[in-house]
CSV table of C-alpha atoms and ligand atoms in Angstrom, one decimal:
chain,number,residue,atom,x,y,z
X,259,MET,CA,54.6,47.6,239.3
X,260,PRO,CA,52.2,50.4,237.9
X,261,ARG,CA,50.3,52.7,240.2
X,262,HIS,CA,47.9,53.8,237.4
X,263,VAL,CA,46.9,51.3,234.7
X,264,HIS,CA,44.4,52.1,231.9
X,265,VAL,CA,42.1,49.2,230.8
X,266,ILE,CA,40.9,49.9,227.2
X,267,GLY,CA,37.5,48.1,226.6
X,268,ALA,CA,34.7,47.2,229.3
X,269,GLY,CA,33.8,43.8,228.0
X,270,LEU,CA,34.1,41.0,230.2
X,271,ALA,CA,37.9,40.8,229.7
X,272,GLY,CA,38.3,44.4,230.6
X,273,LEU,CA,36.2,44.4,233.6
X,274,SER,CA,37.8,41.2,234.8
X,275,ALA,CA,41.4,42.9,234.5
X,276,ALA,CA,40.0,46.2,236.0
X,277,ILE,CA,38.8,44.1,239.1
X,278,ALA,CA,42.1,42.0,239.5
X,279,LEU,CA,44.4,45.4,239.1
X,280,THR,CA,42.0,47.3,241.8
X,281,GLN,CA,42.1,44.4,244.2
X,282,THR,CA,45.9,44.9,244.2
X,283,GLY,CA,45.7,48.5,245.1
X,284,CYS,CA,46.2,49.9,241.7
X,285,THR,CA,44.2,53.0,240.5
X,286,VAL,CA,42.4,52.1,237.3
X,287,THR,CA,40.8,54.0,234.6
X,288,LEU,CA,38.3,52.0,232.4
X,289,VAL,CA,38.0,53.5,228.8
X,290,GLU,CA,35.1,52.1,226.7
X,291,ALA,CA,34.0,53.2,223.1
X,292,GLY,CA,30.4,52.3,223.7
X,293,PRO,CA,27.6,53.9,225.7
X,294,ALA,CA,27.7,51.1,228.1
X,295,ALA,CA,29.8,48.1,229.3
X,296,GLY,CA,29.4,44.6,228.2
X,297,GLY,CA,30.6,44.2,224.7
X,298,ARG,CA,29.6,41.0,223.1
X,299,CYS,CA,27.7,40.2,226.4
X,300,ARG,CA,25.3,42.7,227.4
X,301,SER,CA,21.4,43.4,227.5
X,302,TYR,CA,19.5,46.3,226.1
X,303,PHE,CA,15.9,47.6,225.6
X,304,ASP,CA,14.7,46.9,221.9
X,305,ARG,CA,12.2,49.4,221.1
X,306,GLU,CA,10.7,47.4,218.2
X,307,LEU,CA,9.6,44.8,220.6
X,308,GLY,CA,9.2,46.8,223.7
X,309,LEU,CA,11.2,44.5,225.7
X,310,ARG,CA,14.7,44.3,227.3
X,311,VAL,CA,16.6,41.5,225.8
X,312,ASP,CA,20.2,40.1,225.8
X,313,ASN,CA,22.1,40.5,222.6
X,314,GLY,CA,22.5,36.7,222.6
X,315,ASN,CA,21.6,33.9,224.9
X,316,HIS,CA,24.5,32.9,227.0
X,317,LEU,CA,24.9,29.5,229.0
X,318,LEU,CA,27.5,29.3,231.7
X,319,LEU,CA,28.2,25.9,233.3
X,320,SER,CA,29.0,25.5,237.1
X,321,GLY,CA,32.7,24.4,235.9
X,322,ASN,CA,33.4,27.9,234.7
X,323,ARG,CA,35.5,28.6,237.9
X,324,ALA,CA,36.8,31.8,237.0
X,325,THR,CA,33.6,33.0,236.1
X,326,PHE,CA,32.0,32.0,239.5
X,327,ALA,CA,35.0,33.8,241.2
X,328,TYR,CA,34.3,36.9,239.5
X,329,LEU,CA,30.6,36.7,240.3
X,330,ASP,CA,31.3,36.2,243.9
X,331,THR,CA,33.7,39.2,243.9
X,332,ILE,CA,31.0,41.2,242.4
X,333,GLY,CA,28.2,40.1,244.7
X,334,ALA,CA,26.3,38.6,241.6
X,335,ARG,CA,26.2,34.8,241.9
X,336,ASP,CA,22.6,35.1,243.1
X,337,THR,CA,21.4,36.8,240.0
X,338,LEU,CA,21.9,33.3,238.3
X,339,ALA,CA,19.4,30.7,238.0
X,340,MET,CA,20.7,27.1,238.4
X,341,PRO,CA,19.0,23.7,239.0
X,342,ALA,CA,20.3,21.7,241.8
X,343,GLU,CA,21.4,19.0,239.3
X,344,PRO,CA,22.3,19.0,235.5
X,345,GLN,CA,19.4,18.9,233.2
X,346,PHE,CA,19.5,19.4,229.6
X,347,PRO,CA,16.2,18.9,227.7
X,348,PHE,CA,16.0,18.3,224.1
X,349,ILE,CA,13.5,17.6,221.4
X,350,ASP,CA,14.3,15.8,218.2
X,351,MET,CA,12.5,17.7,215.3
X,352,GLU,CA,12.5,14.6,212.8
X,353,ASN,CA,10.2,12.5,215.1
X,354,GLY,CA,9.3,14.6,218.1
X,355,VAL,CA,11.3,12.3,220.6
X,356,ARG,CA,12.0,14.2,223.8
X,357,TRP,CA,14.8,13.5,226.5
X,358,THR,CA,16.6,15.1,229.4
X,359,LEU,CA,20.3,14.5,229.5
X,360,ARG,CA,21.2,14.4,233.3
X,361,PRO,CA,24.7,13.7,234.1
X,362,ASN,CA,25.2,12.5,237.8
X,363,LEU,CA,26.7,14.9,240.2
X,364,GLY,CA,29.9,12.8,241.0
X,365,ARG,CA,32.9,12.0,239.2
X,366,ILE,CA,32.1,8.4,238.3
X,367,PRO,CA,29.8,8.9,235.2
X,368,TRP,CA,27.3,6.1,235.9
X,369,TRP,CA,24.7,8.2,234.3
X,370,VAL,CA,25.7,7.1,230.8
X,371,LEU,CA,24.6,3.4,231.9
X,372,SER,CA,21.0,4.8,232.4
X,373,SER,CA,18.8,5.0,229.2
X,374,LYS,CA,16.9,7.4,231.2
X,375,ARG,CA,19.8,9.9,231.8
X,376,ARG,CA,21.5,9.6,228.3
X,377,ALA,CA,20.2,10.6,224.8
X,378,PRO,CA,17.9,7.8,223.2
X,379,GLY,CA,19.5,5.7,220.7
X,380,THR,CA,23.0,6.0,222.4
X,381,ARG,CA,25.1,3.4,224.1
X,382,PRO,CA,27.1,3.8,227.0
X,383,SER,CA,30.3,2.7,225.0
X,384,ASP,CA,29.4,5.5,222.8
X,385,HIS,CA,30.6,8.2,225.5
X,386,LEU,CA,34.2,6.6,225.5
X,387,ALA,CA,34.6,8.3,222.3
X,388,LEU,CA,34.9,11.6,224.3
X,389,LEU,CA,37.7,10.3,225.9
X,390,ARG,CA,39.6,9.5,222.7
X,391,LEU,CA,39.4,12.9,221.7
X,392,ARG,CA,42.0,13.9,224.3
X,393,ARG,CA,44.6,12.1,222.4
X,394,LEU,CA,43.9,13.6,219.0
X,395,ASN,CA,46.2,16.6,217.7
X,396,GLY,CA,44.7,20.1,216.8
X,397,GLU,CA,44.9,19.3,213.0
X,398,VAL,CA,42.0,16.7,213.3
X,399,THR,CA,38.5,18.2,213.1
X,400,ILE,CA,35.6,17.0,215.3
X,401,ALA,CA,33.4,15.9,212.4
X,402,ARG,CA,36.5,13.6,211.4
X,403,SER,CA,37.1,12.1,214.8
X,404,LEU,CA,33.8,10.8,215.7
X,405,ARG,CA,31.3,8.2,213.9
X,406,HIS,CA,28.2,10.2,212.8
X,407,ASP,CA,25.7,8.1,214.7
X,408,ASN,CA,23.1,9.1,217.2
X,409,PHE,CA,25.7,9.9,219.9
X,410,TYR,CA,27.2,12.5,217.6
X,411,ARG,CA,23.8,13.9,216.4
X,412,ARG,CA,22.2,14.2,219.8
X,413,LEU,CA,25.1,15.0,222.3
X,414,VAL,CA,28.2,15.9,220.6
X,415,SER,CA,26.8,18.2,217.7
X,416,PRO,CA,24.6,20.4,219.9
X,417,VAL,CA,27.1,20.9,222.8
X,418,ALA,CA,30.2,21.3,220.5
X,419,ILE,CA,28.6,23.8,218.2
X,420,ALA,CA,27.3,25.7,221.2
X,421,ALA,CA,30.7,25.6,223.0
X,422,LEU,CA,32.8,26.4,219.9
X,423,ASN,CA,30.5,28.4,217.5
X,424,THR,CA,32.3,26.7,214.5
X,425,PRO,CA,31.1,24.1,212.1
X,426,LEU,CA,32.2,20.8,213.3
X,427,ASP,CA,33.9,19.8,209.9
X,428,VAL,CA,36.5,22.8,210.7
X,429,ALA,CA,36.2,22.8,214.4
X,430,SER,CA,39.4,22.2,216.6
X,431,VAL,CA,39.3,19.0,218.7
X,432,PRO,CA,41.7,20.5,221.7
X,433,LEU,CA,39.3,23.3,222.2
X,434,PHE,CA,36.4,21.0,222.5
X,435,GLY,CA,38.5,18.8,224.9
X,436,SER,CA,39.4,21.5,227.2
X,437,VAL,CA,35.9,22.7,227.5
X,438,MET,CA,35.1,19.0,228.4
X,439,ALA,CA,38.0,18.6,230.8
X,440,GLU,CA,36.7,21.6,232.6
X,441,THR,CA,32.9,20.3,232.7
X,442,LEU,CA,31.7,17.0,231.9
X,443,PHE,CA,34.9,15.2,232.7
X,444,ARG,CA,34.8,16.9,236.2
X,445,GLY,CA,31.4,15.1,236.9
X,446,GLY,CA,27.9,16.6,236.8
X,447,ARG,CA,28.7,18.9,239.7
X,448,ALA,CA,30.9,20.9,237.1
X,449,CYS,CA,28.1,20.9,234.4
X,450,ILE,CA,25.1,22.5,236.0
X,451,PRO,CA,23.8,24.8,233.6
X,452,ALA,CA,23.4,28.8,234.8
X,453,VAL,CA,21.4,31.6,233.1
X,454,PRO,CA,20.8,35.1,234.1
X,455,ARG,CA,17.3,35.5,236.0
X,456,GLU,CA,17.0,38.9,234.5
X,457,GLY,CA,19.7,39.6,231.8
X,458,LEU,CA,23.3,39.3,230.9
X,459,SER,CA,23.9,42.9,231.9
X,460,GLU,CA,22.1,42.6,235.3
X,461,SER,CA,24.2,39.6,236.2
X,462,LEU,CA,27.8,40.0,234.8
X,463,ILE,CA,28.4,43.5,233.6
X,464,ASP,CA,26.3,46.1,235.8
X,465,PRO,CA,27.4,44.6,239.1
X,466,ALA,CA,30.9,44.8,238.2
X,467,VAL,CA,30.8,48.3,237.1
X,468,ALA,CA,29.2,49.1,240.3
X,469,TRP,CA,31.8,47.3,242.0
X,470,LEU,CA,34.7,49.2,240.4
X,471,GLN,CA,33.2,52.6,240.9
X,472,ALA,CA,32.8,51.6,244.6
X,473,HIS,CA,36.6,50.8,244.6
X,474,GLY,CA,37.5,54.3,243.1
X,475,CYS,CA,37.9,53.0,239.5
X,476,GLU,CA,36.8,55.8,236.9
X,477,VAL,CA,34.9,54.4,234.2
X,478,ILE,CA,34.4,56.4,231.0
X,479,PHE,CA,32.0,55.5,228.5
X,480,GLY,CA,31.8,56.7,225.0
X,481,ARG,CA,35.4,57.3,224.4
X,482,ARG,CA,37.1,55.0,221.7
X,483,VAL,CA,40.8,55.0,221.7
X,484,ALA,CA,41.9,55.6,218.2
X,485,GLY,CA,45.6,55.1,218.5
X,486,LEU,CA,48.6,54.7,221.0
X,487,ARG,CA,51.5,56.9,221.6
X,488,TYR,CA,55.0,55.4,222.1
X,489,GLY,CA,58.3,56.6,223.7
X,490,ASN,CA,61.2,54.8,225.1
X,491,ASP,CA,59.9,51.4,224.0
X,492,ARG,CA,56.9,52.0,226.1
X,493,VAL,CA,53.3,53.0,225.6
X,494,ILE,CA,53.1,56.4,226.8
X,495,GLY,CA,49.4,57.7,225.8
X,496,LEU,CA,46.2,56.9,224.2
X,497,GLU,CA,45.0,59.0,221.3
X,498,THR,CA,41.0,59.1,222.1
X,499,THR,CA,37.9,60.6,220.4
X,500,GLU,CA,38.0,63.0,223.2
X,501,GLY,CA,41.8,64.0,223.0
X,502,PRO,CA,44.9,62.4,224.2
X,503,MET,CA,45.4,60.6,227.6
X,504,PRO,CA,48.8,60.2,229.1
X,505,VAL,CA,49.3,56.5,230.6
X,506,GLU,CA,51.7,54.7,232.8
X,507,ALA,CA,50.6,51.1,231.6
X,508,ALA,CA,47.6,49.6,229.7
X,509,VAL,CA,45.6,46.6,229.2
X,510,LEU,CA,44.3,46.5,225.9
X,511,ALA,CA,40.8,44.3,226.2
X,512,VAL,CA,39.1,45.1,222.8
X,513,PRO,CA,38.1,42.6,220.2
X,514,PRO,CA,40.7,41.3,217.9
X,515,TRP,CA,39.9,43.3,214.9
X,516,ALA,CA,40.5,46.4,217.1
X,517,ALA,CA,43.5,45.1,218.7
X,518,ALA,CA,45.0,44.5,215.3
X,519,ASP,CA,44.2,48.1,214.2
X,520,LEU,CA,46.0,49.6,217.5
X,521,VAL,CA,48.8,47.3,217.7
X,522,PRO,CA,49.7,46.1,214.1
X,523,ASP,CA,52.5,43.9,215.3
X,524,VAL,CA,50.1,41.6,217.4
X,525,THR,CA,48.9,38.6,215.5
X,526,SER,CA,45.0,37.9,216.0
X,527,PRO,CA,42.4,35.5,214.9
X,528,ASN,CA,41.0,36.9,211.7
X,529,GLU,CA,38.1,34.5,210.8
X,530,PHE,CA,34.8,34.7,212.8
X,531,GLN,CA,31.6,32.9,212.9
X,532,ALA,CA,28.2,34.7,213.5
X,533,ILE,CA,25.7,33.7,216.2
X,534,LEU,CA,21.9,34.6,215.4
X,535,ASN,CA,19.4,35.3,218.1
X,536,ILE,CA,15.8,35.6,217.3
X,537,HIS,CA,13.7,36.8,220.1
X,538,PHE,CA,9.8,36.3,220.0
X,539,ARG,CA,7.7,38.4,222.4
X,540,ILE,CA,5.3,35.9,224.0
X,541,ASP,CA,3.8,35.3,227.2
X,542,VAL,CA,4.8,31.6,227.7
X,543,ALA,CA,3.3,31.1,231.1
X,544,ARG,CA,6.0,29.2,232.4
X,545,GLU,CA,8.5,29.4,235.0
X,546,PRO,CA,11.3,31.2,233.7
X,547,PRO,CA,14.5,30.9,233.0
X,548,GLY,CA,15.1,27.6,231.2
X,549,PHE,CA,16.0,26.3,227.9
X,550,ILE,CA,15.6,23.4,225.4
X,551,GLY,CA,18.3,22.0,222.7
X,552,ILE,CA,16.7,21.3,219.4
X,553,VAL,CA,18.4,18.5,217.3
X,554,GLY,CA,17.3,18.4,213.5
X,555,GLY,CA,15.6,21.6,213.3
X,556,THR,CA,16.8,25.3,212.5
X,557,ALA,CA,16.8,26.6,215.8
X,558,GLU,CA,19.5,25.1,218.2
X,559,TRP,CA,18.6,26.1,221.7
X,560,VAL,CA,15.5,28.2,222.8
X,561,PHE,CA,15.8,30.0,225.9
X,562,VAL,CA,12.7,31.0,228.1
X,563,LYS,CA,12.5,34.5,229.3
X,564,ARG,CA,9.8,36.2,231.6
X,565,ASP,CA,8.3,37.7,228.4
X,566,HIS,CA,9.9,36.2,225.5
X,567,LEU,CA,11.4,33.0,224.0
X,568,SER,CA,14.8,33.4,222.4
X,569,VAL,CA,16.3,31.2,219.8
X,570,THR,CA,19.9,30.6,219.2
X,571,ILE,CA,21.6,29.5,215.9
X,572,SER,CA,25.5,29.2,216.5
X,573,ALA,CA,28.2,28.7,213.6
X,574,ALA,CA,25.6,30.9,211.5
X,575,ASN,CA,27.8,32.4,208.7
X,576,ARG,CA,25.6,30.2,206.4
X,577,MET,CA,22.7,32.1,207.4
X,578,VAL,CA,23.6,35.3,208.4
X,579,ASP,CA,23.0,37.2,205.0
X,580,LEU,CA,19.3,36.0,205.1
X,581,ASP,CA,16.6,38.4,205.3
X,582,ALA,CA,15.5,38.6,208.9
X,583,GLU,CA,11.9,37.8,208.5
X,584,ALA,CA,12.9,34.7,206.6
X,585,ILE,CA,15.2,33.8,209.4
X,586,ALA,CA,12.4,34.4,211.9
X,587,THR,CA,9.8,32.6,209.9
X,588,SER,CA,12.2,29.4,209.5
X,589,VAL,CA,12.9,29.0,213.1
X,590,TRP,CA,9.2,29.6,214.5
X,591,PRO,CA,8.0,26.2,213.7
X,592,ASP,CA,10.8,24.5,215.8
X,593,VAL,CA,9.7,27.0,218.8
X,594,ARG,CA,5.9,26.1,218.3
X,595,THR,CA,6.5,22.5,218.5
X,596,ALA,CA,9.1,22.5,221.4
X,597,PHE,CA,6.9,24.7,223.3
X,598,ARG,CA,3.6,23.0,222.0
X,599,LEU,CA,2.3,26.6,220.9
X,600,GLU,CA,-0.6,27.4,218.7
X,601,GLY,CA,-1.4,30.5,216.7
X,602,ARG,CA,0.5,32.8,214.3
X,603,MET,CA,4.0,33.9,214.9
X,604,PRO,CA,4.2,36.7,217.3
X,605,PRO,CA,6.5,40.0,217.3
X,606,TRP,CA,9.8,39.1,216.6
X,607,ARG,CA,13.3,40.4,216.4
X,608,VAL,CA,16.5,38.9,214.8
X,609,VAL,CA,19.8,39.9,216.2
X,610,LYS,CA,22.8,39.2,213.9
X,611,GLU,CA,26.2,39.1,215.8
X,612,ARG,CA,28.4,38.7,212.7
X,613,ARG,CA,31.5,38.5,214.5
X,614,ALA,CA,30.4,36.7,217.6
X,615,THR,CA,33.5,34.6,218.0
X,616,PHE,CA,36.6,33.7,216.3
X,617,ALA,CA,36.4,30.3,214.4
X,618,ALA,CA,37.7,27.9,216.6
X,619,THR,CA,39.8,26.2,214.0
X,620,ALA,CA,43.4,24.6,214.2
X,621,ALA,CA,44.8,27.7,211.8
X,622,GLN,CA,43.0,30.3,214.1
X,623,GLU,CA,44.3,28.8,217.3
X,624,LYS,CA,47.9,29.6,216.1
X,625,LEU,CA,47.0,33.2,215.9
X,626,ARG,CA,46.1,33.6,219.5
X,627,PRO,CA,48.9,35.4,221.1
X,628,GLY,CA,49.6,35.6,224.9
X,629,PRO,CA,48.9,38.5,227.3
X,630,ARG,CA,52.3,39.8,226.6
X,631,THR,CA,53.4,42.3,224.0
X,632,ASP,CA,57.0,43.7,222.8
X,633,LEU,CA,56.2,46.6,225.4
X,634,PRO,CA,56.5,46.1,229.1
X,635,ASN,CA,53.7,48.2,230.2
X,636,LEU,CA,51.1,47.1,227.6
X,637,VAL,CA,49.2,43.9,227.7
X,638,LEU,CA,46.5,42.0,226.0
X,639,ALA,CA,43.2,40.6,227.2
X,640,GLY,CA,40.1,39.1,225.5
X,641,ASP,CA,38.5,35.9,224.9
X,642,TRP,CA,40.7,35.6,221.5
X,643,THR,CA,44.1,35.6,223.5
X,644,ALA,CA,45.5,32.1,224.1
X,645,THR,CA,43.3,31.2,226.9
X,646,GLY,CA,43.4,27.4,225.9
X,647,LEU,CA,39.5,27.8,225.9
X,648,PRO,CA,37.2,28.6,222.8
X,649,ALA,CA,35.6,32.2,222.9
X,650,THR,CA,33.5,32.4,225.8
X,651,ILE,CA,32.7,34.2,229.1
X,652,GLU,CA,35.2,32.1,231.2
X,653,GLY,CA,37.9,32.5,228.6
X,654,ALA,CA,37.4,36.3,228.7
X,655,ILE,CA,37.5,36.5,232.5
X,656,ARG,CA,40.7,34.5,232.6
X,657,SER,CA,42.3,36.5,230.0
X,658,GLY,CA,41.6,39.6,232.2
X,659,ARG,CA,43.2,38.1,235.2
X,660,ALA,CA,46.1,37.0,233.2
X,661,ALA,CA,46.8,40.1,231.6
X,662,ALA,CA,46.5,41.9,235.2
X,663,GLU,CA,49.0,39.3,236.7
X,664,VAL,CA,51.5,40.1,233.8
X,665,LEU,CA,51.5,43.5,234.2
X,666,LEU,CA,52.0,43.5,237.9
X,667,ALA,CA,54.9,41.2,237.5
X,668,THR,CA,56.8,43.8,235.5
C,222,LIG,C1,25.6,36.2,220.5
C,222,LIG,C2,26.5,35.7,221.4
C,222,LIG,C3,26.2,34.5,222.3
C,222,LIG,C4,27.4,34.0,223.1
C,222,LIG,N1,27.2,32.8,224.0
C,222,LIG,C5,28.0,32.5,224.9
C,222,LIG,C6,27.7,31.6,225.7
C,222,LIG,O1,26.7,31.0,225.8
C,222,LIG,N2,28.6,31.2,226.9
C,222,LIG,C7,29.8,31.9,226.8
C,222,LIG,O2,30.6,31.7,227.9
C,222,LIG,N3,30.0,32.9,225.9
C,222,LIG,C8,29.3,33.3,224.9
C,222,LIG,N4,29.5,34.0,223.9
C,222,LIG,C9,30.9,34.7,224.0
C,222,LIG,C10,31.1,35.8,225.0
C,222,LIG,O3,30.1,36.7,224.9
C,222,LIG,C11,32.4,36.5,224.7
C,222,LIG,O4,33.5,35.5,224.8
C,222,LIG,C12,32.8,37.6,225.6
C,222,LIG,O5,31.8,38.5,225.9
C,222,LIG,C13,34.0,38.4,225.0
C,222,LIG,O6,34.3,39.5,226.0
C,222,LIG,P1,35.6,40.3,225.9
C,222,LIG,O7,35.7,41.4,226.8
C,222,LIG,O8,36.6,39.4,225.3
C,222,LIG,O9,35.1,41.0,224.4
C,222,LIG,P2,34.0,42.0,224.0
C,222,LIG,O10,33.0,41.7,224.7
C,222,LIG,O11,34.1,42.2,222.4
C,222,LIG,O12,34.6,43.6,224.6
C,222,LIG,C14,35.3,44.3,224.0
C,222,LIG,C15,35.1,45.8,224.4
C,222,LIG,O13,36.1,46.8,223.6
C,222,LIG,C16,35.2,47.8,223.5
C,222,LIG,N5,36.0,48.5,222.3
C,222,LIG,C17,36.5,48.1,221.2
C,222,LIG,N6,37.2,48.9,220.6
C,222,LIG,C18,37.5,49.9,221.3
C,222,LIG,C19,38.3,51.1,221.3
C,222,LIG,N7,39.1,51.2,220.0
C,222,LIG,N8,38.5,51.8,222.4
C,222,LIG,C20,37.7,51.6,223.6
C,222,LIG,N9,37.0,50.3,223.7
C,222,LIG,C21,36.8,49.7,222.6
C,222,LIG,C22,33.9,47.3,222.9
C,222,LIG,O14,33.0,48.2,222.7
C,222,LIG,C23,33.7,46.1,224.0
C,222,LIG,O15,32.8,46.6,225.0
C,222,LIG,C24,28.6,34.5,223.2
C,222,LIG,C25,28.8,35.8,222.3
C,222,LIG,C26,27.8,36.3,221.5
C,222,LIG,C27,28.2,37.2,220.8
């Protein structure tokens, strides 16, 4: 078992690995290229808007067990806002119909029998289609495996596109099945939505960095690892922008494109999907936080923050090259309708995460490696490793723990 481990990358996977290693008594040095931790899940001050914003809206579900265990460790569970029961408000832009999806808390899904709890225009029997998905293999796409009816349009599409960040005509059924298995199929108690009260960094990132520092971990920002040094079939050092660093063992917790540069033998996903977030500075005079799902619009989800409304569009490769103003203008009418607002479009900011996640397709799934590499003292972590989940916070946190366990077992 190594005594000192270098963790490369302070996204959620790296933070989770660093915490797991620290908990077992290892000394950990966390090396991050950026000026702050968080990677694809972070908050920052946007000068143009004059607001602190998240790089993108993130939704957690109470069934994300590793994430809640992580939050408990870093003492940040209370920084999330969660209703007592699952509630997913929606509006259909084609006809203005509003509804709230309300699965019951227990395991027996009697909510599908209640027209007040399920999406309008759907039948209880439609929901059985989700169970059938479990029997399909990875080559079948979600779009091909279900009838394109109201159930597909008003429940499957918004949920699956958000969970997989992939167009449903190419998205892998098993990855959606694993999300369902850990949430909806476990009953409403596992699908209570949770969002940060303040921001992503305040909930998921800053308390983790503080926990690590309080437990003796050295956290270094602004140091990019540009190469690995090898000797005797092991990794023996890091080439960094600030000079070489000798290492005893390392966790590589960088995005797949960075891992492929550093360890060319590793296979990794190489197709990505963008996510667009459009922040509108507006005093919504509503109790934040909250969100609404939009069916049949350009916006897909709108999150309510204290001082802004924030739109998410997933699987957004089709839109990512559009001019920012064109994007903001195209989603504003959906926001105005959903929140019954009047007046002109307020100050806005479009954030384009071009490689937000790998594309959750059958072909990409085959490229996801486990935590082990050919070297006994180098392991991999990241939402793109073979977690069995799509690229999510839950997957990233699990991957960090898995990498730490493999390293500790050597
Ligand atoms: C806009 C958006 C919305 C999302 N919404 C959701 C959601 O609603 N729910 C959900 O569960 N998930 C969501 N996700 C996915 C989630 O954010 C990711 O799965 C997760 O943050 C990935 O964490 P990671 O640690 O694997 O990778 P990253 O966050 O990419 O972390 C990798 C870190 O490595 C650092 N690094 C890279 N190269 C080097 C190097 N050479 N040397 C040192 N450091 C390096 C990077 O700077 C970064 O900090 C969303 C993602 C985006 C972008």
